[in-house]
Amino acid sequence: MLGIIGGSGLDQLSGLEITERRACATPYGEPSADLVFCTLRGQALVFLPRHGADHSIAPHHINYRANMWALQEQGARNVVAVSTVGGISGTMVAGALVVPDQIIDYTHGRESTYFDGIKQPLQHIDFTLPFCADMRRRLLAAGRTCGFELLDGATYGATQGPRLETAAEINRMERDGADIVGMTGMPEAVLARELGLGYAMLAVVVNPAAGKGNNAKTVSLDDILTVSDAAMKKVRLILDALGSDRGD
Ligand code: HPA
């Protein structure tokens, strides 16, 4: 089964036939919301809004361990995470849809492993390539099916939030090699890896990052909402194409 994690702008999946909503308890507490089971052209999907159904959970308060655990326990084997991001490097303009291939983690204080030597024994996992190659390929193919240009490859910098970054922080991230910036990709990606889930991200650039482009002095939150609304229409079509590619 395919799992979809919705981010800002995608707290609900409309247009799908919902078969069940299920509250799930996990050894790590409760996920952000009930899991929503749907069918898309006969194919089963499970959806989870990472900020909660009413978009009230801040990035650093999300129970990422419970979210990923619940998805896996309820039968998801692959997961697409939809995430809004700021654009740092030149091609990452507002409205662009990106399938990143690398991550730099700037977050702190988040529960970011199952293998912490408490509930499960300490283990070090390989994370050289943080996203699932097969799911990335499927996402890119779904974009092509819809006739949208999806940018193939980018380094996602995960920041703590919920505030946006300073211009100097973005400059530093650019020097580090980050192309886009968001607040939730970590520890989501690493927890997916620890559980053996095939995880890829569909990143939606909703603003030039702080200090970039027309955001030299301030980031306009109104602009973010406008861009996000338009882009999420495309995201829904891509998920539709992905859900019906019979890869799961
Ligand atoms: N920074 C961090 N996260 C974001 C941004 C940003 O500029 N835009 C959307 N999510």
JSON list of N, CA and C and ligand atoms in Angstrom, two decimals, residues 84-86 159 164-165 181-183 206-207 209 224, ligand 1:
[
{"chain": "A", "resi": 84, "resn": "THR", "atom": "N", "xyz": [6.21, 21.55, 1.57]},
{"chain": "A", "resi": 84, "resn": "THR", "atom": "CA", "xyz": [6.48, 22.87, 1.01]},
{"chain": "A", "resi": 84, "resn": "THR", "atom": "C", "xyz": [7.87, 23.31, 1.46]},
{"chain": "A", "resi": 85, "resn": "VAL", "atom": "N", "xyz": [8.54, 24.01, 0.57]},
{"chain": "A", "resi": 85, "resn": "VAL", "atom": "CA", "xyz": [9.93, 24.42, 0.84]},
{"chain": "A", "resi": 85, "resn": "VAL", "atom": "C", "xyz": [10.17, 25.83, 0.32]},
{"chain": "A", "resi": 86, "resn": "GLY", "atom": "N", "xyz": [11.25, 26.44, 0.82]},
{"chain": "A", "resi": 86, "resn": "GLY", "atom": "CA", "xyz": [11.76, 27.68, 0.24]},
{"chain": "A", "resi": 86, "resn": "GLY", "atom": "C", "xyz": [12.84, 27.33, -0.77]},
{"chain": "A", "resi": 159, "resn": "THR", "atom": "N", "xyz": [15.42, 22.58, 8.51]},
{"chain": "A", "resi": 159, "resn": "THR", "atom": "CA", "xyz": [15.65, 23.51, 9.62]},
{"chain": "A", "resi": 159, "resn": "THR", "atom": "C", "xyz": [14.62, 23.29, 10.73]},
{"chain": "A", "resi": 164, "resn": "LEU", "atom": "N", "xyz": [10.90, 31.23, 9.99]},
{"chain": "A", "resi": 164, "resn": "LEU", "atom": "CA", "xyz": [11.70, 31.11, 8.78]},
{"chain": "A", "resi": 164, "resn": "LEU", "atom": "C", "xyz": [13.14, 31.49, 9.12]},
{"chain": "A", "resi": 165, "resn": "GLU", "atom": "N", "xyz": [14.02, 31.34, 8.16]},
{"chain": "A", "resi": 165, "resn": "GLU", "atom": "CA", "xyz": [15.45, 31.52, 8.42]},
{"chain": "A", "resi": 165, "resn": "GLU", "atom": "C", "xyz": [15.85, 32.99, 8.28]},
{"chain": "A", "resi": 181, "resn": "VAL", "atom": "N", "xyz": [14.85, 24.53, 1.27]},
{"chain": "A", "resi": 181, "resn": "VAL", "atom": "CA", "xyz": [14.82, 24.49, 2.73]},
{"chain": "A", "resi": 181, "resn": "VAL", "atom": "C", "xyz": [13.39, 24.24, 3.21]},
{"chain": "A", "resi": 182, "resn": "GLY", "atom": "N", "xyz": [13.27, 23.30, 4.16]},
{"chain": "A", "resi": 182, "resn": "GLY", "atom": "CA", "xyz": [11.98, 23.00, 4.75]},
{"chain": "A", "resi": 182, "resn": "GLY", "atom": "C", "xyz": [12.19, 22.59, 6.20]},
{"chain": "A", "resi": 183, "resn": "MET", "atom": "N", "xyz": [11.10, 22.28, 6.90]},
{"chain": "A", "resi": 183, "resn": "MET", "atom": "CA", "xyz": [11.22, 22.07, 8.35]},
{"chain": "A", "resi": 183, "resn": "MET", "atom": "C", "xyz": [10.88, 20.65, 8.80]},
{"chain": "A", "resi": 206, "resn": "VAL", "atom": "N", "xyz": [7.47, 27.14, -2.47]},
{"chain": "A", "resi": 206, "resn": "VAL", "atom": "CA", "xyz": [6.39, 28.11, -2.33]},
{"chain": "A", "resi": 206, "resn": "VAL", "atom": "C", "xyz": [6.90, 29.54, -2.12]},
{"chain": "A", "resi": 207, "resn": "ASN", "atom": "N", "xyz": [8.20, 29.70, -1.96]},
{"chain": "A", "resi": 207, "resn": "ASN", "atom": "CA", "xyz": [8.75, 31.06, -1.81]},
{"chain": "A", "resi": 207, "resn": "ASN", "atom": "C", "xyz": [10.25, 31.01, -2.05]},
{"chain": "A", "resi": 209, "resn": "ALA", "atom": "N", "xyz": [13.71, 31.57, -0.62]},
{"chain": "A", "resi": 209, "resn": "ALA", "atom": "CA", "xyz": [14.13, 31.54, 0.79]},
{"chain": "A", "resi": 209, "resn": "ALA", "atom": "C", "xyz": [14.56, 32.95, 1.22]},
{"chain": "A", "resi": 224, "resn": "ILE", "atom": "N", "xyz": [3.17, 33.12, -0.21]},
{"chain": "A", "resi": 224, "resn": "ILE", "atom": "CA", "xyz": [3.36, 31.68, 0.01]},
{"chain": "A", "resi": 224, "resn": "ILE", "atom": "C", "xyz": [2.03, 30.94, -0.17]},
{"chain": "B", "resi": 1, "resn": "HPA", "atom": "N1", "xyz": [12.02, 27.95, 4.99]},
{"chain": "B", "resi": 1, "resn": "HPA", "atom": "C1", "xyz": [11.70, 26.84, 5.70]},
{"chain": "B", "resi": 1, "resn": "HPA", "atom": "N2", "xyz": [10.62, 26.12, 5.45]},
{"chain": "B", "resi": 1, "resn": "HPA", "atom": "C2", "xyz": [9.79, 26.53, 4.49]},
{"chain": "B", "resi": 1, "resn": "HPA", "atom": "C3", "xyz": [10.06, 27.68, 3.73]},
{"chain": "B", "resi": 1, "resn": "HPA", "atom": "C4", "xyz": [11.23, 28.42, 3.99]},
{"chain": "B", "resi": 1, "resn": "HPA", "atom": "O1", "xyz": [11.52, 29.45, 3.36]},
{"chain": "B", "resi": 1, "resn": "HPA", "atom": "N3", "xyz": [9.03, 27.80, 2.84]},
{"chain": "B", "resi": 1, "resn": "HPA", "atom": "C5", "xyz": [8.19, 26.76, 3.08]},
{"chain": "B", "resi": 1, "resn": "HPA", "atom": "N4", "xyz": [8.65, 25.97, 4.06]}
]
